[in-house]
PDB file of C-alpha atoms and ligand atoms in Angstrom:
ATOM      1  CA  UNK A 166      81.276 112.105  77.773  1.00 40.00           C
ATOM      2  CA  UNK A 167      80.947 113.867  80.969  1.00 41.00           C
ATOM      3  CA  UNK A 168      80.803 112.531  84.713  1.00 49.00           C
ATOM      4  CA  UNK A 169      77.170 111.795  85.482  1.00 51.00           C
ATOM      5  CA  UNK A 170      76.367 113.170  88.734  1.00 55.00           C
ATOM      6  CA  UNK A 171      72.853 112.057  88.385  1.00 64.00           C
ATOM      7  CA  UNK A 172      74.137 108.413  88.155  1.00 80.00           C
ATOM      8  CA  UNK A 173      72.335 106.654  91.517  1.00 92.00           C
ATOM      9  CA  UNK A 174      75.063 103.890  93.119  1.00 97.00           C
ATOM     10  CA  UNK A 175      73.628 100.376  91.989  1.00 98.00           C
ATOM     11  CA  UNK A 176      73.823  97.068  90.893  1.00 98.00           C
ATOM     12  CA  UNK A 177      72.606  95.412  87.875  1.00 98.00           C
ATOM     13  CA  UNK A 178      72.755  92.276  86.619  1.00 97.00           C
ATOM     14  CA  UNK A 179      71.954  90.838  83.501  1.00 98.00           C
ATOM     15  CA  UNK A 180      72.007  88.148  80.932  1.00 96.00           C
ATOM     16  CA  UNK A 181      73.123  86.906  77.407  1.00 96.00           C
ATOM     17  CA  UNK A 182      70.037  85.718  75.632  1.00 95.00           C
ATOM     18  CA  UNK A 183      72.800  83.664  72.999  1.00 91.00           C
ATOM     19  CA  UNK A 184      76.041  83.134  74.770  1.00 92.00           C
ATOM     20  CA  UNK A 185      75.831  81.475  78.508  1.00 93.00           C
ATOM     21  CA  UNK A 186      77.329  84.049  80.209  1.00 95.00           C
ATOM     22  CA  UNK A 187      76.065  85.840  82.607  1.00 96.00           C
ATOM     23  CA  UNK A 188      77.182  89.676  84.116  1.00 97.00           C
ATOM     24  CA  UNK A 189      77.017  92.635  86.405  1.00 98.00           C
ATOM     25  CA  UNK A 190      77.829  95.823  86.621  1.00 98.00           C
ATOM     26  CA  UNK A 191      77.812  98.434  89.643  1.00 98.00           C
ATOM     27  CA  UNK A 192      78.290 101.425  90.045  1.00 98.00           C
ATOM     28  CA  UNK A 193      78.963 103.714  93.500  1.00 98.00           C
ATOM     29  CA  UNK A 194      79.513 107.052  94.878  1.00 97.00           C
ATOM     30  CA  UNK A 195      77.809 108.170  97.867  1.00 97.00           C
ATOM     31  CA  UNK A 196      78.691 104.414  99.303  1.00 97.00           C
ATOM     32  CA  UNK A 197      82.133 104.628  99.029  1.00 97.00           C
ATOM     33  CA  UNK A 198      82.057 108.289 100.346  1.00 97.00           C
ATOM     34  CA  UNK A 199      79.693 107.508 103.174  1.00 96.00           C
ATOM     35  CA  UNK A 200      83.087 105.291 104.133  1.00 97.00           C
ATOM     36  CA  UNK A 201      85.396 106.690 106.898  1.00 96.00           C
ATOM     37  CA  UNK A 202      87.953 104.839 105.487  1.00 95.00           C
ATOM     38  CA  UNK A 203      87.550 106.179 102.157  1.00 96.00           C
ATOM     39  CA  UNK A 204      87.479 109.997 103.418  1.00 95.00           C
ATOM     40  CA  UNK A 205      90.426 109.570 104.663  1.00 93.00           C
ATOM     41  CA  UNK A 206      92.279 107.680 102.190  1.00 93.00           C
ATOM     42  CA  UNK A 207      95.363 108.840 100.009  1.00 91.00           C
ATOM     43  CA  UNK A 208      94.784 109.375  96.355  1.00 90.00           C
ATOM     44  CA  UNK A 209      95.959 105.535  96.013  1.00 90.00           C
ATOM     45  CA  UNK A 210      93.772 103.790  98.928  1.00 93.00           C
ATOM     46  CA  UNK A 211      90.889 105.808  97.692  1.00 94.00           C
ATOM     47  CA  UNK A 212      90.894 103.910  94.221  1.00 94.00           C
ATOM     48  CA  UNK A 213      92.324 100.508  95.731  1.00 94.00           C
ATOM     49  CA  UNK A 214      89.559 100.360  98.156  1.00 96.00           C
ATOM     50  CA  UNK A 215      86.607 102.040  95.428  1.00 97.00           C
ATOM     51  CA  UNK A 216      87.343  99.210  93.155  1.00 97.00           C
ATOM     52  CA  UNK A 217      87.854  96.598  95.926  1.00 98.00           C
ATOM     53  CA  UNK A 218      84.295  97.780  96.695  1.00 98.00           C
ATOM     54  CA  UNK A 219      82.744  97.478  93.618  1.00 98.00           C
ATOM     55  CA  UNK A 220      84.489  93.910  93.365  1.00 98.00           C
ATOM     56  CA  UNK A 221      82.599  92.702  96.142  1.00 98.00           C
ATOM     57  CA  UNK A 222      79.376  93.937  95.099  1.00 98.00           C
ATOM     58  CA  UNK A 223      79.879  92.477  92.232  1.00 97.00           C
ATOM     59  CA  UNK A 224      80.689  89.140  93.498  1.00 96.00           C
ATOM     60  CA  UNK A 225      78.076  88.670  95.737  1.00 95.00           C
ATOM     61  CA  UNK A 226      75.612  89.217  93.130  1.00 93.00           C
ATOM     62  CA  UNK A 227      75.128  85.470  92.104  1.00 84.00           C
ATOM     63  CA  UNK A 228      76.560  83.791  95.458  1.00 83.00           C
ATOM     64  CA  UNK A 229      73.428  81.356  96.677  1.00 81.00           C
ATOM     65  CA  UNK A 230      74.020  82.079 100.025  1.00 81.00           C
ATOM     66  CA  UNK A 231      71.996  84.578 102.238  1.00 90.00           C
ATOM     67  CA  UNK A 232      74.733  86.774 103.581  1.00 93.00           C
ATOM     68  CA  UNK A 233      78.167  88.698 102.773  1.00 95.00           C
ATOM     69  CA  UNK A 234      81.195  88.458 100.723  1.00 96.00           C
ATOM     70  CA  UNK A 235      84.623  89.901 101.613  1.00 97.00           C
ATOM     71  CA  UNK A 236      87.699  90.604 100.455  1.00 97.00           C
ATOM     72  CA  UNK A 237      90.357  91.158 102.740  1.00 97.00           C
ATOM     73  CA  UNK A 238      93.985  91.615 102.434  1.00 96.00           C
ATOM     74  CA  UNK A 239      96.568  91.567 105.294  1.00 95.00           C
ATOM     75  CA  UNK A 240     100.377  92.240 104.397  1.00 93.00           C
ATOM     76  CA  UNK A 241     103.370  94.243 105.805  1.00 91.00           C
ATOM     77  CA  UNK A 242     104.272  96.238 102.899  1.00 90.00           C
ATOM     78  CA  UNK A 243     102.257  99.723 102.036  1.00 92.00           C
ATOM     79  CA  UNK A 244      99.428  97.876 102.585  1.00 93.00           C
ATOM     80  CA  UNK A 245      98.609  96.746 105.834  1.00 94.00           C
ATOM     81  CA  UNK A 246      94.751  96.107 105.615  1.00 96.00           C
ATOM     82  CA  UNK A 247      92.552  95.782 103.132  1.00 97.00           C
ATOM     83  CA  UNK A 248      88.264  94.575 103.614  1.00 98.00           C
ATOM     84  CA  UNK A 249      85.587  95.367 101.424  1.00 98.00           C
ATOM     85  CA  UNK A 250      82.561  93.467 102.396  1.00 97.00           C
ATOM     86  CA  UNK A 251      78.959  93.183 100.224  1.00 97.00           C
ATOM     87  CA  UNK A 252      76.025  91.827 101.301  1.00 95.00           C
ATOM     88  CA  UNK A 253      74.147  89.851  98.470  1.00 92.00           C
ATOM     89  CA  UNK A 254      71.587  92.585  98.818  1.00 92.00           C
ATOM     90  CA  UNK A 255      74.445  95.331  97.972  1.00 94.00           C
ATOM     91  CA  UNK A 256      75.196  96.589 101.157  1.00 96.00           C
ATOM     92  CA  UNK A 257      78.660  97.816 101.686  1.00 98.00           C
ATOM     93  CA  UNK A 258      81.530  98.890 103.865  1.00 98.00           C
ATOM     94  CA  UNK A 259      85.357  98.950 103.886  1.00 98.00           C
ATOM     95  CA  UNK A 260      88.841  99.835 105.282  1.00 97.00           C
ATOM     96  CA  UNK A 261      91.893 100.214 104.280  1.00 96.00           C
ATOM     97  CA  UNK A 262      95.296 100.851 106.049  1.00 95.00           C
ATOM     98  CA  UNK A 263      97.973 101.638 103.039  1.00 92.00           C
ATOM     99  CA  UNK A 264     100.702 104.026 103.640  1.00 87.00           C
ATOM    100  CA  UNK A 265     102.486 106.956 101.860  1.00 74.00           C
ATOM    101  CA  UNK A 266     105.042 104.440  99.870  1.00 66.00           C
ATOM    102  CA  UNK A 267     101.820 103.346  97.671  1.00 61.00           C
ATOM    103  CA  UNK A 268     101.226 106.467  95.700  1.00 61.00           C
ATOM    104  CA  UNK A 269     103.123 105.076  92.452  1.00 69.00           C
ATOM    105  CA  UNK A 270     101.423 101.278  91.861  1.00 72.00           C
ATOM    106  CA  UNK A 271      98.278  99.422  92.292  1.00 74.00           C
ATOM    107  CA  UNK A 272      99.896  96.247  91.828  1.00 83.00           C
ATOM    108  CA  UNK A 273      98.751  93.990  94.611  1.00 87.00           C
ATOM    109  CA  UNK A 274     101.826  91.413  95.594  1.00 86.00           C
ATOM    110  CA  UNK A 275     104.067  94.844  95.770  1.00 87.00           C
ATOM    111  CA  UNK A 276     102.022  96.552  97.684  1.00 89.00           C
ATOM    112  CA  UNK A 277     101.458  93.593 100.382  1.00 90.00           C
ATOM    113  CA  UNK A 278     105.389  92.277 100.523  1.00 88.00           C
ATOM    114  CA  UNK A 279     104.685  89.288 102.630  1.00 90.00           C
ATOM    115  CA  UNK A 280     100.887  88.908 102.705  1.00 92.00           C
ATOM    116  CA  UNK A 281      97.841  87.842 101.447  1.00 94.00           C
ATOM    117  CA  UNK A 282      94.470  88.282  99.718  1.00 96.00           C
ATOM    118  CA  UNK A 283      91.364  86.316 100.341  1.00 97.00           C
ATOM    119  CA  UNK A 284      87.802  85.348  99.687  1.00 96.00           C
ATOM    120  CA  UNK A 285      85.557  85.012 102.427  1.00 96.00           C
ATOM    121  CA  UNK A 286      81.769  84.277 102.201  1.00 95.00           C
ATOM    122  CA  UNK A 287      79.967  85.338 105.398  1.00 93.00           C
ATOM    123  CA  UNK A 288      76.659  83.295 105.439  1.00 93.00           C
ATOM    124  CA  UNK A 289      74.301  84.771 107.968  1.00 89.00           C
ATOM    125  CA  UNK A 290      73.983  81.391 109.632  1.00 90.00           C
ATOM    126  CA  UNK A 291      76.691  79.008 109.868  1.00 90.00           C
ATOM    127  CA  UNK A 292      80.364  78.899 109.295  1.00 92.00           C
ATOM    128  CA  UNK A 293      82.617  81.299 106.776  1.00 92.00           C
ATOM    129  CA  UNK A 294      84.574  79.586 104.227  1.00 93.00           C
ATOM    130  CA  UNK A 295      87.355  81.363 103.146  1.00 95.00           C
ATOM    131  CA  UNK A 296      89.500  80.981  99.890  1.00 95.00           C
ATOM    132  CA  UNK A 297      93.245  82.618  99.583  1.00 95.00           C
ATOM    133  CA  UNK A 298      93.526  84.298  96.086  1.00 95.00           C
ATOM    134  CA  UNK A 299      97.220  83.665  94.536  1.00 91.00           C
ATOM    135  CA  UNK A 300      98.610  87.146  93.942  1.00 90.00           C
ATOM    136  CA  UNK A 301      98.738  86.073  90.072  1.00 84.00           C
ATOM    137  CA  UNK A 302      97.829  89.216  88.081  1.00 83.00           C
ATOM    138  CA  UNK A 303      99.078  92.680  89.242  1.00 84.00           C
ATOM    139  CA  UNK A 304      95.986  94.063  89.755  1.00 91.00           C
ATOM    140  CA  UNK A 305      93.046  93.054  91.770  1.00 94.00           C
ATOM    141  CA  UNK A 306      91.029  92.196  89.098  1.00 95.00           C
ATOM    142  CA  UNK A 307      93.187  90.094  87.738  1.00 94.00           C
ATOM    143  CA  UNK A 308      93.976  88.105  91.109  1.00 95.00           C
ATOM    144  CA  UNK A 309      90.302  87.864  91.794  1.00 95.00           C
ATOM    145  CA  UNK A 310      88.930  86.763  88.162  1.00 94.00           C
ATOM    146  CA  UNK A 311      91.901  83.416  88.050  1.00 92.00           C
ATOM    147  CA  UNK A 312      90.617  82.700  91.594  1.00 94.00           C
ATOM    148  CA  UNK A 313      87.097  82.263  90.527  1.00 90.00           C
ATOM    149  CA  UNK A 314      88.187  80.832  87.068  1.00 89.00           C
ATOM    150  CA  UNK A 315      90.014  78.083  89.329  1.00 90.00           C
ATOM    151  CA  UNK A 316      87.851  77.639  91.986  1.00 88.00           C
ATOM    152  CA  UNK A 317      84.753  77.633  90.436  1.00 85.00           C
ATOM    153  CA  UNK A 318      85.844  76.244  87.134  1.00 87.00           C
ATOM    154  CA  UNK A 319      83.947  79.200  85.332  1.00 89.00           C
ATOM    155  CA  UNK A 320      85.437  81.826  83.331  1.00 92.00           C
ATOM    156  CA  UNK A 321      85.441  85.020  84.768  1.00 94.00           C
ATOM    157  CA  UNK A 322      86.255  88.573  84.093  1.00 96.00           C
ATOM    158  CA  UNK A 323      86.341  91.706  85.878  1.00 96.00           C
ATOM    159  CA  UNK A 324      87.124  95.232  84.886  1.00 97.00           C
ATOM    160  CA  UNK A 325      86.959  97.616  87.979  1.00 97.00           C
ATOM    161  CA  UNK A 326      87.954 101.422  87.934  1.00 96.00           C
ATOM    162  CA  UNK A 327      88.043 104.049  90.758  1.00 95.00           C
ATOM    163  CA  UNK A 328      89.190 107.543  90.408  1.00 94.00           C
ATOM    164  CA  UNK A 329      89.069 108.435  93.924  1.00 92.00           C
ATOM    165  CA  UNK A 330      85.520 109.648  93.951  1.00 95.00           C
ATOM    166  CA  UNK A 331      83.957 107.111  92.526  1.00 96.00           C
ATOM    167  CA  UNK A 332      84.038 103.640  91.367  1.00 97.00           C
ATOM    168  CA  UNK A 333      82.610 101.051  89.034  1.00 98.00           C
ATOM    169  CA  UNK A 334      82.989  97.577  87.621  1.00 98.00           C
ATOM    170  CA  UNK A 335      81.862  95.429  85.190  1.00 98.00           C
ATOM    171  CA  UNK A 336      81.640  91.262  85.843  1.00 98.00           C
ATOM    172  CA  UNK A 337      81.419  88.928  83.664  1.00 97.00           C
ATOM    173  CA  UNK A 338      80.764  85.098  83.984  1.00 95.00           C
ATOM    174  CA  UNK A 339      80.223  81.880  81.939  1.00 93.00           C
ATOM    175  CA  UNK A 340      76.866  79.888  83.426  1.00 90.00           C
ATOM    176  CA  UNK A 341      77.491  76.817  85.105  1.00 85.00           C
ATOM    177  CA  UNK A 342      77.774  74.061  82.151  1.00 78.00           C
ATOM    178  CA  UNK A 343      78.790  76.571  79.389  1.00 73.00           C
ATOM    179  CA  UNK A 344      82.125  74.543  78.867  1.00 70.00           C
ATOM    180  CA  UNK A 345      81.000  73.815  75.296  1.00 72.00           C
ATOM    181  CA  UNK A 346      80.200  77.292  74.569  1.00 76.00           C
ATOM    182  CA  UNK A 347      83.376  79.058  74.378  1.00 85.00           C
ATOM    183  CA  UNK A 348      83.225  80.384  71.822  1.00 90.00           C
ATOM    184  CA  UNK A 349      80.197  82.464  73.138  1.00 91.00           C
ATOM    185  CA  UNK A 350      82.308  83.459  76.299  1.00 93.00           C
ATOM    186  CA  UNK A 351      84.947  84.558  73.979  1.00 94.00           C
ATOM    187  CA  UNK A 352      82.612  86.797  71.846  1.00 94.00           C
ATOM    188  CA  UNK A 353      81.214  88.640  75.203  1.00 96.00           C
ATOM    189  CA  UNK A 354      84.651  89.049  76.784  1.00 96.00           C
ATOM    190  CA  UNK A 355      86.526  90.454  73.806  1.00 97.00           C
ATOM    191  CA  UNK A 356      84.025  92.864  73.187  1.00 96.00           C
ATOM    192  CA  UNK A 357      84.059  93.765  77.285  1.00 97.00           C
ATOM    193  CA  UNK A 358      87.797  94.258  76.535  1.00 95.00           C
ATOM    194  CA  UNK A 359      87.499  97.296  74.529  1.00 94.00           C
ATOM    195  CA  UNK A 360      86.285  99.269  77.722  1.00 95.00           C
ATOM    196  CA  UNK A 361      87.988 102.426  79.323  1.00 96.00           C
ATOM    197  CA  UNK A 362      88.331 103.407  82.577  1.00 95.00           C
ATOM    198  CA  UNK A 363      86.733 106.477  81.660  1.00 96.00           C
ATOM    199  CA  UNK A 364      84.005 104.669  80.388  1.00 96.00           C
ATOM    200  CA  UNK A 365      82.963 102.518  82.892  1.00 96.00           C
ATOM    201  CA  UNK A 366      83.121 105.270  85.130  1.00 96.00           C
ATOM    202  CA  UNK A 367      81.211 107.310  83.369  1.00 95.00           C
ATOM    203  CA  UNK A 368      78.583 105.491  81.490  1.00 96.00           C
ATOM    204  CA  UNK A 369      75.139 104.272  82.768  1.00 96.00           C
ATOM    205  CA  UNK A 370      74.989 100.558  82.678  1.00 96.00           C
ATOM    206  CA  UNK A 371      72.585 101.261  79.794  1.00 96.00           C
ATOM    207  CA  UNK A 372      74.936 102.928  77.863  1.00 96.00           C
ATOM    208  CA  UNK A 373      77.859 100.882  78.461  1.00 97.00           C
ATOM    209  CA  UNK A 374      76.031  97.870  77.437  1.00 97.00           C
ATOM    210  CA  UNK A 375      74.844  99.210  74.382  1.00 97.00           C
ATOM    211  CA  UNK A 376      78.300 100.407  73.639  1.00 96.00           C
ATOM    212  CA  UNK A 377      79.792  96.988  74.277  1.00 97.00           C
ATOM    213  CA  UNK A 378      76.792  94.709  73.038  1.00 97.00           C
ATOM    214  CA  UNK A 379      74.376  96.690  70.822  1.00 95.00           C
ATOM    215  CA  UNK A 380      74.091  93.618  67.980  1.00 95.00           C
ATOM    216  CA  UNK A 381      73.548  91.083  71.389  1.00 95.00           C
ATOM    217  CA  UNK A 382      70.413  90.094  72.787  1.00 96.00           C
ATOM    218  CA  UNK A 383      70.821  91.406  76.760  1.00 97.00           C
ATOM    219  CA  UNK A 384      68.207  90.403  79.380  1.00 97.00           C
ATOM    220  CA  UNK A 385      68.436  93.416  81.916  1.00 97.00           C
ATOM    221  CA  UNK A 386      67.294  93.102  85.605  1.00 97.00           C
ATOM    222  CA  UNK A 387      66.088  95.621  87.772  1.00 97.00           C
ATOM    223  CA  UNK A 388      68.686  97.649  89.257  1.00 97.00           C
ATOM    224  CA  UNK A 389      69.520  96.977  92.715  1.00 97.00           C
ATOM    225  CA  UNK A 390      70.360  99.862  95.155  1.00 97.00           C
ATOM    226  CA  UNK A 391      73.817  99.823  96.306  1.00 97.00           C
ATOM    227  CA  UNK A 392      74.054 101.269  99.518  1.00 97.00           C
ATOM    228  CA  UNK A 393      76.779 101.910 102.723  1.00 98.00           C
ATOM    229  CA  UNK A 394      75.918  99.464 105.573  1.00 96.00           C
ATOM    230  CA  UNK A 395      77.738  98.329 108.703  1.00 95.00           C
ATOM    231  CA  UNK A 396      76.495  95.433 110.151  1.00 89.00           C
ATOM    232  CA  UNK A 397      78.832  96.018 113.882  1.00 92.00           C
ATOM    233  CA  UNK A 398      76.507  95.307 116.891  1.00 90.00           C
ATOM    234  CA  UNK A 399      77.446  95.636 120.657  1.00 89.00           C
ATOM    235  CA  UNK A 400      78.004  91.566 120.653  1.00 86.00           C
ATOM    236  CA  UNK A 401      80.716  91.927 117.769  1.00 85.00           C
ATOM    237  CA  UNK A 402      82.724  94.917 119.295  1.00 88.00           C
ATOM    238  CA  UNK A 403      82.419  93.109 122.297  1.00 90.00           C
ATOM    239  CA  UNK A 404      84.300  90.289 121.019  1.00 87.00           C
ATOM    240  CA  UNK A 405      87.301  91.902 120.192  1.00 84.00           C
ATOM    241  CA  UNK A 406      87.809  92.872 123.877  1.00 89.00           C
ATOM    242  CA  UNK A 407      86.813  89.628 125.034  1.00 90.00           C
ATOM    243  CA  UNK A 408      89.771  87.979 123.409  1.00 90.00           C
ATOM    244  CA  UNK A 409      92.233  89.869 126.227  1.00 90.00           C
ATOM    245  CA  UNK A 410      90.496  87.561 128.948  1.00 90.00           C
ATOM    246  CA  UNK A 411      89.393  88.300 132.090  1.00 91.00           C
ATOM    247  CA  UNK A 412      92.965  89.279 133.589  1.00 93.00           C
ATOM    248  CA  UNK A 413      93.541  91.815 130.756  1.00 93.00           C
ATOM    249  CA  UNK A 414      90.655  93.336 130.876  1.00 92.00           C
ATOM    250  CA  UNK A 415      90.320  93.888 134.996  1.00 93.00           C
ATOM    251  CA  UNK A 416      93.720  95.171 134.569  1.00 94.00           C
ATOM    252  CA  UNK A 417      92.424  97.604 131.159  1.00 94.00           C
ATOM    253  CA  UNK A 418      89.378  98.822 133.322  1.00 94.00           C
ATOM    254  CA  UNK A 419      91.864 100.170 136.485  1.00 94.00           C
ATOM    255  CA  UNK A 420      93.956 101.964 133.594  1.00 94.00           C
ATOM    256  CA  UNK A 421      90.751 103.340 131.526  1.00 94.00           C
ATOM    257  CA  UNK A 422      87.440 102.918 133.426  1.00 93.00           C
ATOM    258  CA  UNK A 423      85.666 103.731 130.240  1.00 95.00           C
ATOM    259  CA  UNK A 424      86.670 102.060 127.340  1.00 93.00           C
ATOM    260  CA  UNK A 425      85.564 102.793 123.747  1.00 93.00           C
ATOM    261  CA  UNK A 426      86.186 100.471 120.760  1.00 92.00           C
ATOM    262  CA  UNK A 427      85.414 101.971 117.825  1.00 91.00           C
ATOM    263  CA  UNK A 428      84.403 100.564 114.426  1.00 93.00           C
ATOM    264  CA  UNK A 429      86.950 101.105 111.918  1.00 92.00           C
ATOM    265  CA  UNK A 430      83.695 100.213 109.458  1.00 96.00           C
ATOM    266  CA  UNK A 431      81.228 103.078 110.102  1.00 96.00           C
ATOM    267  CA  UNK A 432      83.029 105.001 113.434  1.00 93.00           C
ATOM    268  CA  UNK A 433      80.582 104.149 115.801  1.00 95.00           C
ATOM    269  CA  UNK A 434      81.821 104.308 119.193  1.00 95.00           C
ATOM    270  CA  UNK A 435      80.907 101.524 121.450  1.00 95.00           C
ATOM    271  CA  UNK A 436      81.880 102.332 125.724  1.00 94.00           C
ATOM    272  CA  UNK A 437      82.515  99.547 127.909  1.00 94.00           C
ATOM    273  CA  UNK A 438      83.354  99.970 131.801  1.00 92.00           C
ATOM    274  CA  UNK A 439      84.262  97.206 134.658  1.00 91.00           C
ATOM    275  CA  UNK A 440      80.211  96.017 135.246  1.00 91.00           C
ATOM    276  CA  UNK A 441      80.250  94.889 131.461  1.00 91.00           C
ATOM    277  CA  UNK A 442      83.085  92.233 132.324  1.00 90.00           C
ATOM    278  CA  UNK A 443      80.917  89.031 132.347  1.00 89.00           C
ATOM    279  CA  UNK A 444      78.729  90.683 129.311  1.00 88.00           C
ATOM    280  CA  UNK A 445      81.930  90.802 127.557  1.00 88.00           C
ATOM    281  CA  UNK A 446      83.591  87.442 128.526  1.00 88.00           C
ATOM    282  CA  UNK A 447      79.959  85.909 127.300  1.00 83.00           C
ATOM    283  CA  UNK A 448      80.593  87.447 123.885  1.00 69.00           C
ATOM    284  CA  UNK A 449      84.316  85.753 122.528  1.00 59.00           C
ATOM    285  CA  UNK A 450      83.416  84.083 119.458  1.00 48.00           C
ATOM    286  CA  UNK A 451      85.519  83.840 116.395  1.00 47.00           C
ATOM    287  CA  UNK A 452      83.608  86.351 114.157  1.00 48.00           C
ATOM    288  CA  UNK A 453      85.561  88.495 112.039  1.00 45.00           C
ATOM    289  CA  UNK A 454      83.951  92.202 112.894  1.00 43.00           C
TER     290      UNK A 454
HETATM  291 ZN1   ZN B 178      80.259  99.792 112.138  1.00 93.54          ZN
END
C-alpha cells in the first residue's frame, strides 16, 4: 500500500444498514498544511495537532447545531496551547504551542502537567457551551471518545493518525436509542479495531471500509470537502485589544502608533492606530478568537 497523493482532504459519513451505529471518516492534507501552525510545528505538534484536526472534523459531523466545534487544550507542561476548530461544514484551522521536551510521547495529561482539555461547540448564534474532557486515556482519542461516551450516553470510538504530513481518522458512534443493540456496536467496533495507522492513513475511505466491513451493509454519503478556513474578522481581533481598556491602550498607541495583532489561525495581520480607540472599545465581547 502506498501513500495516495491523489487522495482529496474530506469527510464522509456513513451508516450501518444492521447495527445502529453510525460513522465518519476524514481525511486531510493540504488543510492541515495550509496551517501556519502546522508548518511550523516539531515532528510531535505536527501529528498532535493533524489528528486533533481530524478529531474535530469528525465531531462536528453529526452536531445539530449550525456552527463550530473546538478542541482546545491549555496546560503548562510541553504543551502550552492546543485548538483545532471544525465547522459542521468541514472547515478547519488550528494552533498549537508545544515545546522541544514533547518529542518522546503523545500522551495528553504528560504533556499538559497542570492543565486541561475541552469541548467547545461554537453555535453561530447564541452562547458556547463548553465541556472539560477528563484526561482519562493517554491519547487524545481516548480522552475524547469517554467524554462523549459520558456525556452523551452513546458509545463512541475514535481512531486518529497523523504522520506529520498528513492526517486521518475514523469515528464511530452508536445512534441515539441503540442501548439494546450492543451487541451490534460491539460487532462494528471490534472489527474498526483491527486498523493501522498506516492504514487509515493511507486508504481511501472506500477501501478502508471495505477492508473493515466488506460482509456489512454500509450506507455511504457524499463526501464532504474538507477545507482550511479562518473565520477572524476585524471585530474579533479587535476584541483582544479591547480587553486592555481604554488606559492601556492610549498608553500602547504613544509606545507603538501602529499596532498589528496577528492571527495565530491563518497570519493575517490586522493594524490598529490611536483613531480606532472607540472602534475598539465598541468591540470587547467574550468571544474566543
Ligand atoms: Zn485568521
Amino acid at each position: 500500500m502506498s501513500h495516495n497523493d491523489k487522495q482529496q482532504d474530506a469527510r464522509v459519513r456513513f451508516l450501518f444498514e444492521d447495527a445502529p451505529v453510525r460513522g465518519a471518516w476524514v481525511y486531510l492534507q493540504h488543510s492541515v498544511q495550509a496551517m501556519p501552525a502546522f508548518i511550523s510545528a516539531s515532528p510531535a505538534g505536527k501529528i498532535l495537532l493533524g489528528e486533533s484536526v481530524a478529531a474535530a472534523a469528525l465531531l462536528s459531523a453529526n452536531i445539530k447545531l449550525q456552527g463550530r466545534l473546538a478542541i482546545q487544550a491549555r496546560g503548562d507542561g510541553a504543551l502550552r496551547l492546543l485548538v483545532a476548530e471544525s465547522s459542521q461544514n468541514a472547515g478547519v484551522r488550528g494552533v498549537i504551542e508545544l515545546d522541544d521536551r514533547a518529542e518522546n510521547t503523545l500522551a495528553l495529561r504528560e504533556l499538559l502537567g497542570d492543565g486541561y482539555l475541552a469541548v467547545t461547540l461554537l453555535p453561530d448564534v447564541g452562547e458556547s457551551y463548553q465541556g472539560i474532557v477528563p484526561l482519562q486515556g493517554a491519547r487524545l482519542q481516548d480522552c475524547l471518545a469517554a467524554y462523549f461516551q459520558q456525556s452523551e450516553q452513546l458509545e463512541t470510538a475514535l481512531w486518529l493518525a497523523s504522520d506529520g504530513e498528513t492526517a486521518a481518522g475514523l469515528l464511530l458512534q452508536a445512534m441515539p436509542g441503540a442501548q439494546d443493540d450492543l451487541k451490534g456496536w460491539q460487532h462494528v467496533h471490534a472489527l474498526a479495531s483491527t486498523i493501522s495507522n498506516e492504514e487509515l492513513l493511507s486508504l481511501s475511505c472506500e477501501q478502508l471500509l471495505h477492508r473493515l466491513y466488506h460482509q456489512e451493509t454500509v450506507r455511504v454519503f457524499d463526501a464532504e470537502p474538507v477545507q482550511f478556513q479562518c473565520s477572524c474578522n476585524t471585530q474579533r481581533s479587535a476584541a483582544a485589544l479591547a480587553t486592555l481598556g481604554r488606559e492601556d491602550l492610549l498608553q500602547l498607541f504613544q509606545e507603538t502608533p501602529v499596532v498589528k495583532v496577528d492571527c495565530h489561525f491563518c497570519g493575517k495581520i490586522y493594524q490598529y492606530s490611536e483613531r480606532d480607540i472607540d472602534k475598539i472599545l465598541g468591540e470587547i465581547s467574550p468571544t474566543l478568537h
